[in-house]
Amino acid sequence: MTALTDLTLTAARDGLARRAFSAAELTEAHLAAIEALNPRINAFITVTAERARAQAAAADAALARGEGGPLAGLPIAIKDLFCTEGVRTTAGSRILGPFVPPYESTVTAQLRRDGAVFLGKANLDEFAMGSSNMTSAYGPVANPWRRRQDADAVLVPGGSSGGSAAAVAGRLALGATGTDTGGSIRQPASFCGVAGIKPTYGRCSRWGIVAFASSLDQAGPFARTVQDCALLLRSMAGFDPKDSTSAELAVPDFVAACGRGVRGLRIGVPREYRSDGMAGEIERLWQQGLDWLREAGAEIVDVSLPHTKYGLATYYIVAPAEASSNLARYDGVRFGLREDGADLTELYERTRGAGFGAEVRRRVLIGTYVLSAGYYDAYYLRAQKVRALILRDFTEAFREVDALLTPTTPTAAFAQGEKMDDPITMYLNDVFTVPANMAGVPGLSVPAGLDAQGLPLGLQVIGRPFDEETVFAVGSVLERAAGFDALPAVRAGVPG
Amino acid sequence: MSYSLQGASGPWEVVIGLEVHAQVISRAKLFSGAATAFGAAPNTQVSFVDAAFPGMLPVINRECVAQAVRTGLGLNAHINLVSRFDRKNYFYADLPAGYQISQYQHPIVGAGTIEIELPDGSTKDIGVTRLHLEQDAGKSLHDQHPTKSYIDLNRAGVALMEIVSEPDLRSPEEAGAYLRKLRTILRYLGTCDGNMEEGSMRADVNVSVRKHDEAFRTRCEVKNVNSIRFVMQAIEAEARRQIDVWEGGGTVEQETRLFDAARGLTRSMRSKEDAHDYRYFPDPDLLPLVLDEDWVASLRAGLPELPDAKRARFMQAYGLPAYDSGVLVAEQATADYYETVARGRDPKLAANWVMGDLFAALNRTGRGIEDSPVSAAVLGQLLDRMADATINGRIAKEVFEAMVESGRDADAIIAERGLRQVTDTGAIDAAVAQVLAANADKVADYKGGKDKLFGFFVGQVMKAMAGKGNPALVNEALRRHLA
Amino acid sequence: MSLDPATVRRIARLARIHVEEGEVARLQQELNGILGWIEQLNEIDVTDVEPLTGAAHMALRMREDAVTDGGIRDALLANAPERAGDFFAVPKVVE
C-alpha cells in the first residue's frame, strides 16, 4: 500500500473518491511529514495546520455529499508570493513584516473553490528574484536530493520557487503553486526532479500575486507528474476581469490533452540551445528525449531561434526595470516593516535598506538606473525591441513545428554557497528558460533522467501561445518514456 | 495694446503656458472601483488597488476614457485612437505605489484650440498641446499634528485630465480668460465641474519673460494655484521676480515654485537637487488603449452644443452682440434660461432683463441661476405683460422685485397690487391737464424753447398716475396739450 | 556604461534605499559587472523593430463606471505600521 505521501495528486483524488482514505488522513499525513522534515528542508515559511485540517474536514463533508470539487481534499503548498487572506504573506522578504493580506489572490481563490487544502506558504527567493532560494529572508531551502558522492553537501532546489519544488519532491505536499518570471518554476522543477509548467502569459491571473516583473510573471503548478500539473493548472487558470493582462479565453481540458500522444506532431530542436560547453550528460539526455518522441511518432525538425543567447541580457534589463517600479510601494507607510527616520526620505531609505536583501537591492538599483534619464533608450527600449525579436523567432519557428524540445537547465542542482560570488554566474542558470518568458509562450519541465551524481535533469517542452494542450501531450509522452522513478534521499517516510 | 511690464531696461513681454488638472466627473476612479465623491470621511473611498497593496492591478474605467474623449472633441482636438499609459516614478507620502499612472509619450488627445474672448471684445486662439489621463494623488494633512503628516487616500486614483496649453498667453487677463473659457467648456461637456475652490480644477502656471521679438527665455512653474484670481496675481508676481533677476544681471533658474497668496509672491518649492527623474516607462500592467472609431463618433454625436457654437447662434438667431452672447453662454444653465425667456419674445429685451435685472437679483440674494427665485417661464410671462401693455416698463421693474421677494408670478402680483397700466385716454388727459395747470411757468419755458422740460412733464404725469400711465399714450397726450 | 561611486549613491537615493558608505564599492563593482554583461545587446540591429510591451494579445479592456470598491477603512489601516485614527501617519513633510 503506497504511503499517502507517495501518491500522485491524481491517485490521491481517486483514492478519496473511492473512500480508500479520508481527506483528513491525507492532510494529517502531510502535516506529519512537514513536521518531521521541514526543519531540514525549510520548504515552508508558514505552516497552516489548523486551517488545513478545517479545509480537509470540509472536503470530507463535501465528498460525502457527492459535491467535492476537482481538487477536493488534496493538500498542496502555496508559494509565499500569493496573497492568502488571513494568512501571513512574506514574499520571502523582511520588508513585508507581519503583513496579513485582507484579500485572496485569484489563483489561490480558484484552488480553494475547487476544494484544495492549503498546507502552508512555501519558501522562495526574496520577491521571486533568484535561481537557488538562497536569497530568502527566511533561510535557504534544501533540495531533498543528495549527490551520490558527497552526500552531505546540501544542494539548492533552484529558484525562485524553491520551497514549492522541494515540498513536492520531498513528499511534503502533493502539489504546489509557483510563479515563473525567468524560469522560477521550470528550473527548480528540473533541479528537484518534479514536473512544473509556466503557462502562456495571461493564462493565469496575476491579481493578488506580489508583482516582480509584470510583463513576465506567470503562475503555474508543480506536481510529481505531468497529468497532476494539468489537473492543477485547470483550476488555476482562467480569465480574471481584475487583471488587465488576463486573456479572455476559455480554459481547455488540460488533463484530456495529456493522453493525446504526439503522432504526426513536428518537434523543433533549436540549434542555438546547444552551446559549446554543454555538459555531455545534458546533450545525451536531450538526444534521448528526441528519440523518445520520434519513437512515439513525432517528426524532429531543426529550427533556429537566432536571438536565444540575448534572452538573459534582455531579461536582466526588463525584469529589474519593472521590479524597481513594482517594489516602490514597499515603503513602510501602509503595511510591512517600518524603520524610523527623521523625515520621510530617511524613513523610506532606512525601511527599504533594512527590508530588502542584497539581490533585491541589486536588481532594484539596476532597474532604477536603466530607466533613468538618458538611459531609457539605450537599455529598456532596446531590450523591448530585442524581446520583440525573440518573440518573432518563436513565431517563425512555430510556423514549422508544433513544439520545441530543449534541456531545462545547463546543469543539475549545485551546492548551497556555490555560484554566489558573481551574480551573473547565478543568472546563467536560466539561459534555457528565460526566452519563453520573454516571448510569453508556455514551457513545461519534465524530469527525464539523472546525472552522474544521481541528480535529476529535466527536459523542457515549449509550445505556441495558449497551446498548453500540445505541451502537455508532448510532456506526457516524454514522462512515460523516461519512466523517471528515482527518489530523493530526503523525503517523507524515510527516517532522516 | 499688448500687455507688458515695465522694467528698468524697458518693457518686458510675459509668456504664459497653463497646465490644468481637471478632475473627471465619474462615479468611480480611473483604475479602481472606489467612489470619487467629494467630502467623504477619510480613507473610506479607497480600494486596495488605490492603496497599492501587494498584488493589486489597475483596470481602466470606460467612462473616464469617454470623458477625456468628449473633452478632446470639445477642444477641437485630435483624438488619438491608440494611446498608452506610462508610469511616472517618484516617492511621496500621498503616492502609495511610488508611481503615478499617467500618459507620457502617447496621450489620448493631441493638439486643439480654445478661443478666448478678451475684455475689448476681440478674440484670440490659444493652442492646446495635448490632453492626457492620469491618476490623482491622495492628500497629506500637515497641520493635524506637530511632528506628523496624516495621509488620506480618498483622492488617490481619481481620474484627472491634464490639459496643456501652448505658451500662447501673453497677459494675466488672457490667462484668466483661458481658464474661464476652459472651465465653461468642461462644465458644458459635463466632464469636470471646474470647481477650483474644491480642487477639482487646478492650474500649474508656466511663466517666462522676454524682450519683444526675442526667443523664449527660461520658464518657471508655479504649481497648484487654486483660483483664477490667484493665477493672475501669480503671473504678475512671478514675471516681476524674473524681470528683477534678469535686470540685476542674474539668470533665471528653471524651478518649481508655489504662490504665497498672503504675500503676493512666489517662493521656491524644491531645490535643484531634488529635481525629479521620473523614469517614465510603459505601464506593464496595462495594454495599449485602442479606441473604436465608431465609439468616438457616437461620443461626438452626443455632445451638447458647445459655447462657441451657441454664442454664434445667439448672435445670429437673436441678433445679440458678441459680448452679450458671450455672457449668456458662459454657463449652460444661463444660456438655457435665456432661451426659454427669449422664445417667442423680443430677444434683446429678454437679454436686457436676464443680464440686468435677473443677474443683479441673483447677486444680491446670493443665488445661482439653477435656484433662481424667478424661473425662466415666470420672467417670460413678465415680458409678455409688457408686450401686451398690461404694464409698462417701470412697473415691470417693481413687479420683478416683488417676484424675487415672494416667488410669485407676474399676474398674481399685478392683480394683488392693482398695477395694471392705465390706457384710458380720458384719465390720461385729465392727469396731463392737471400737471400742466400746476406748472404754468414751466409750460411757458417749454414753449419758449426749453425742450428738455418735456421729460419733466412726463415724470410728473407718471407720478400723478402712480406710474401706471401707458408711456406712449402719455407722450401723445402731452404733445397734444403742449402744441 | 560604467558607474562611479557618486552615481551609485545617486541611484540609491532615487530608489530610496539606504546604502552604507562601506557597501558602495562592492555594489559599484557588482552593478558594473551586470551592466557590462548586458552591453551585449548593442550587437543587435534593432532598426525598424517595434518594442514589445508585454504579451501583445489584445487591447486594453475597459470596465463599467460603477462603485464596486472602497468602504474598507479598517481593513485598509489594519496593517499600517503607524495609524493615527483614520489616517496613515508619516513624519511631517514640509513643502
PDB file of N, CA and C in Angstrom, chain A residues 25-67:
ATOM      1  N   GLU A  25      -7.170  12.244   6.761  1.00  0.00           N
ATOM      2  CA  GLU A  25      -5.980  11.383   6.877  1.00  0.00           C
ATOM      3  C   GLU A  25      -4.893  11.846   5.927  1.00  0.00           C
ATOM      4  N   LEU A  26      -5.308  12.184   4.736  1.00  0.00           N
ATOM      5  CA  LEU A  26      -4.352  12.625   3.720  1.00  0.00           C
ATOM      6  C   LEU A  26      -3.626  13.884   4.181  1.00  0.00           C
ATOM      7  N   THR A  27      -4.377  14.822   4.706  1.00  0.00           N
ATOM      8  CA  THR A  27      -3.773  16.060   5.195  1.00  0.00           C
ATOM      9  C   THR A  27      -2.897  15.799   6.411  1.00  0.00           C
ATOM     10  N   GLU A  28      -3.385  14.970   7.295  1.00  0.00           N
ATOM     11  CA  GLU A  28      -2.626  14.670   8.521  1.00  0.00           C
ATOM     12  C   GLU A  28      -1.276  14.059   8.176  1.00  0.00           C
ATOM     13  N   ALA A  29      -1.286  13.161   7.185  1.00  0.00           N
ATOM     14  CA  ALA A  29      -0.033  12.519   6.779  1.00  0.00           C
ATOM     15  C   ALA A  29       0.967  13.560   6.287  1.00  0.00           C
ATOM     16  N   HIS A  30       0.463  14.529   5.561  1.00  0.00           N
ATOM     17  CA  HIS A  30       1.365  15.555   5.042  1.00  0.00           C
ATOM     18  C   HIS A  30       1.817  16.512   6.138  1.00  0.00           C
ATOM     19  N   LEU A  31       0.927  16.832   7.053  1.00  0.00           N
ATOM     20  CA  LEU A  31       1.332  17.698   8.161  1.00  0.00           C
ATOM     21  C   LEU A  31       2.411  17.005   8.996  1.00  0.00           C
ATOM     22  N   ALA A  32       2.285  15.706   9.170  1.00  0.00           N
ATOM     23  CA  ALA A  32       3.307  14.967   9.921  1.00  0.00           C
ATOM     24  C   ALA A  32       4.632  14.992   9.177  1.00  0.00           C
ATOM     25  N   ALA A  33       4.554  14.833   7.878  1.00  0.00           N
ATOM     26  CA  ALA A  33       5.774  14.869   7.075  1.00  0.00           C
ATOM     27  C   ALA A  33       6.444  16.225   7.186  1.00  0.00           C
ATOM     28  N   ILE A  34       5.630  17.261   7.149  1.00  0.00           N
ATOM     29  CA  ILE A  34       6.165  18.618   7.264  1.00  0.00           C
ATOM     30  C   ILE A  34       6.836  18.797   8.622  1.00  0.00           C
ATOM     31  N   GLU A  35       6.163  18.338   9.644  1.00  0.00           N
ATOM     32  CA  GLU A  35       6.730  18.498  10.973  1.00  0.00           C
ATOM     33  C   GLU A  35       8.070  17.773  11.091  1.00  0.00           C
ATOM     34  N   ALA A  36       8.124  16.611  10.483  1.00  0.00           N
ATOM     35  CA  ALA A  36       9.367  15.827  10.568  1.00  0.00           C
ATOM     36  C   ALA A  36      10.484  16.424   9.716  1.00  0.00           C
ATOM     37  N   LEU A  37      10.153  16.884   8.550  1.00  0.00           N
ATOM     38  CA  LEU A  37      11.203  17.224   7.584  1.00  0.00           C
ATOM     39  C   LEU A  37      11.422  18.712   7.331  1.00  0.00           C
ATOM     40  N   ASN A  38      10.410  19.534   7.635  1.00  0.00           N
ATOM     41  CA  ASN A  38      10.612  20.941   7.296  1.00  0.00           C
ATOM     42  C   ASN A  38      11.812  21.571   8.009  1.00  0.00           C
ATOM     43  N   PRO A  39      12.109  21.164   9.249  1.00  0.00           N
ATOM     44  CA  PRO A  39      13.312  21.730   9.873  1.00  0.00           C
ATOM     45  C   PRO A  39      14.578  21.500   9.047  1.00  0.00           C
ATOM     46  N   ARG A  40      14.594  20.414   8.294  1.00  0.00           N
ATOM     47  CA  ARG A  40      15.761  20.145   7.454  1.00  0.00           C
ATOM     48  C   ARG A  40      15.681  20.830   6.093  1.00  0.00           C
ATOM     49  N   ILE A  41      14.496  20.768   5.520  1.00  0.00           N
ATOM     50  CA  ILE A  41      14.351  21.247   4.148  1.00  0.00           C
ATOM     51  C   ILE A  41      14.026  22.745   4.114  1.00  0.00           C
ATOM     52  N   ASN A  42      13.262  23.196   5.124  1.00  0.00           N
ATOM     53  CA  ASN A  42      12.854  24.610   5.187  1.00  0.00           C
ATOM     54  C   ASN A  42      12.031  25.003   3.955  1.00  0.00           C
ATOM     55  N   ALA A  43      11.211  24.065   3.493  1.00  0.00           N
ATOM     56  CA  ALA A  43      10.379  24.358   2.329  1.00  0.00           C
ATOM     57  C   ALA A  43       9.246  25.307   2.671  1.00  0.00           C
ATOM     58  N   PHE A  44       8.813  25.329   3.923  1.00  0.00           N
ATOM     59  CA  PHE A  44       7.684  26.160   4.331  1.00  0.00           C
ATOM     60  C   PHE A  44       8.148  27.286   5.236  1.00  0.00           C
ATOM     61  N   ILE A  45       7.644  28.484   4.959  1.00  0.00           N
ATOM     62  CA  ILE A  45       7.847  29.618   5.854  1.00  0.00           C
ATOM     63  C   ILE A  45       6.752  29.603   6.917  1.00  0.00           C
ATOM     64  N   THR A  46       5.549  29.351   6.495  1.00  0.00           N
ATOM     65  CA  THR A  46       4.400  29.310   7.404  1.00  0.00           C
ATOM     66  C   THR A  46       3.652  28.017   7.149  1.00  0.00           C
ATOM     67  N   VAL A  47       3.364  27.277   8.212  1.00  0.00           N
ATOM     68  CA  VAL A  47       2.550  26.069   8.083  1.00  0.00           C
ATOM     69  C   VAL A  47       1.184  26.389   8.674  1.00  0.00           C
ATOM     70  N   THR A  48       0.133  26.142   7.913  1.00  0.00           N
ATOM     71  CA  THR A  48      -1.222  26.481   8.378  1.00  0.00           C
ATOM     72  C   THR A  48      -1.967  25.199   8.729  1.00  0.00           C
ATOM     73  N   ALA A  49      -1.492  24.563   9.817  1.00  0.00           N
ATOM     74  CA  ALA A  49      -2.009  23.238  10.175  1.00  0.00           C
ATOM     75  C   ALA A  49      -3.502  23.269  10.509  1.00  0.00           C
ATOM     76  N   GLU A  50      -3.918  24.193  11.352  1.00  0.00           N
ATOM     77  CA  GLU A  50      -5.331  24.203  11.758  1.00  0.00           C
ATOM     78  C   GLU A  50      -6.256  24.502  10.590  1.00  0.00           C
ATOM     79  N   ARG A  51      -5.851  25.479   9.783  1.00  0.00           N
ATOM     80  CA  ARG A  51      -6.665  25.762   8.600  1.00  0.00           C
ATOM     81  C   ARG A  51      -6.752  24.546   7.691  1.00  0.00           C
ATOM     82  N   ALA A  52      -5.605  23.889   7.506  1.00  0.00           N
ATOM     83  CA  ALA A  52      -5.576  22.723   6.621  1.00  0.00           C
ATOM     84  C   ALA A  52      -6.531  21.646   7.136  1.00  0.00           C
ATOM     85  N   ARG A  53      -6.502  21.441   8.429  1.00  0.00           N
ATOM     86  CA  ARG A  53      -7.408  20.418   8.999  1.00  0.00           C
ATOM     87  C   ARG A  53      -8.856  20.808   8.782  1.00  0.00           C
ATOM     88  N   ALA A  54      -9.164  22.082   8.966  1.00  0.00           N
ATOM     89  CA  ALA A  54     -10.534  22.535   8.754  1.00  0.00           C
ATOM     90  C   ALA A  54     -10.927  22.382   7.290  1.00  0.00           C
ATOM     91  N   GLN A  55     -10.003  22.728   6.397  1.00  0.00           N
ATOM     92  CA  GLN A  55     -10.307  22.589   4.966  1.00  0.00           C
ATOM     93  C   GLN A  55     -10.503  21.117   4.592  1.00  0.00           C
ATOM     94  N   ALA A  56      -9.680  20.250   5.193  1.00  0.00           N
ATOM     95  CA  ALA A  56      -9.803  18.813   4.909  1.00  0.00           C
ATOM     96  C   ALA A  56     -11.144  18.285   5.407  1.00  0.00           C
ATOM     97  N   ALA A  57     -11.535  18.743   6.579  1.00  0.00           N
ATOM     98  CA  ALA A  57     -12.834  18.308   7.122  1.00  0.00           C
ATOM     99  C   ALA A  57     -13.960  18.760   6.203  1.00  0.00           C
ATOM    100  N   ALA A  58     -13.877  19.981   5.729  1.00  0.00           N
ATOM    101  CA  ALA A  58     -14.899  20.487   4.818  1.00  0.00           C
ATOM    102  C   ALA A  58     -14.912  19.663   3.542  1.00  0.00           C
ATOM    103  N   ALA A  59     -13.724  19.280   3.075  1.00  0.00           N
ATOM    104  CA  ALA A  59     -13.637  18.474   1.856  1.00  0.00           C
ATOM    105  C   ALA A  59     -14.288  17.112   2.071  1.00  0.00           C
ATOM    106  N   ASP A  60     -14.023  16.498   3.216  1.00  0.00           N
ATOM    107  CA  ASP A  60     -14.646  15.204   3.525  1.00  0.00           C
ATOM    108  C   ASP A  60     -16.156  15.337   3.517  1.00  0.00           C
ATOM    109  N   ALA A  61     -16.660  16.415   4.090  1.00  0.00           N
ATOM    110  CA  ALA A  61     -18.109  16.616   4.127  1.00  0.00           C
ATOM    111  C   ALA A  61     -18.661  16.769   2.716  1.00  0.00           C
ATOM    112  N   ALA A  62     -17.951  17.540   1.902  1.00  0.00           N
ATOM    113  CA  ALA A  62     -18.411  17.742   0.526  1.00  0.00           C
ATOM    114  C   ALA A  62     -18.358  16.444  -0.264  1.00  0.00           C
ATOM    115  N   LEU A  63     -17.287  15.673  -0.063  1.00  0.00           N
ATOM    116  CA  LEU A  63     -17.158  14.400  -0.781  1.00  0.00           C
ATOM    117  C   LEU A  63     -18.263  13.442  -0.366  1.00  0.00           C
ATOM    118  N   ALA A  64     -18.574  13.471   0.913  1.00  0.00           N
ATOM    119  CA  ALA A  64     -19.646  12.584   1.400  1.00  0.00           C
ATOM    120  C   ALA A  64     -20.982  12.933   0.753  1.00  0.00           C
ATOM    121  N   ARG A  65     -21.167  14.234   0.474  1.00  0.00           N
ATOM    122  CA  ARG A  65     -22.419  14.671  -0.163  1.00  0.00           C
ATOM    123  C   ARG A  65     -22.367  14.461  -1.667  1.00  0.00           C
ATOM    124  N   GLY A  66     -21.218  14.005  -2.147  1.00  0.00           N
ATOM    125  CA  GLY A  66     -21.059  13.862  -3.589  1.00  0.00           C
ATOM    126  C   GLY A  66     -20.823  15.186  -4.278  1.00  0.00           C
ATOM    127  N   GLU A  67     -20.399  16.175  -3.506  1.00  0.00           N
ATOM    128  CA  GLU A  67     -20.251  17.517  -4.084  1.00  0.00           C
ATOM    129  C   GLU A  67     -18.798  17.990  -4.114  1.00  0.00           C
TER     130      GLU A  67
END
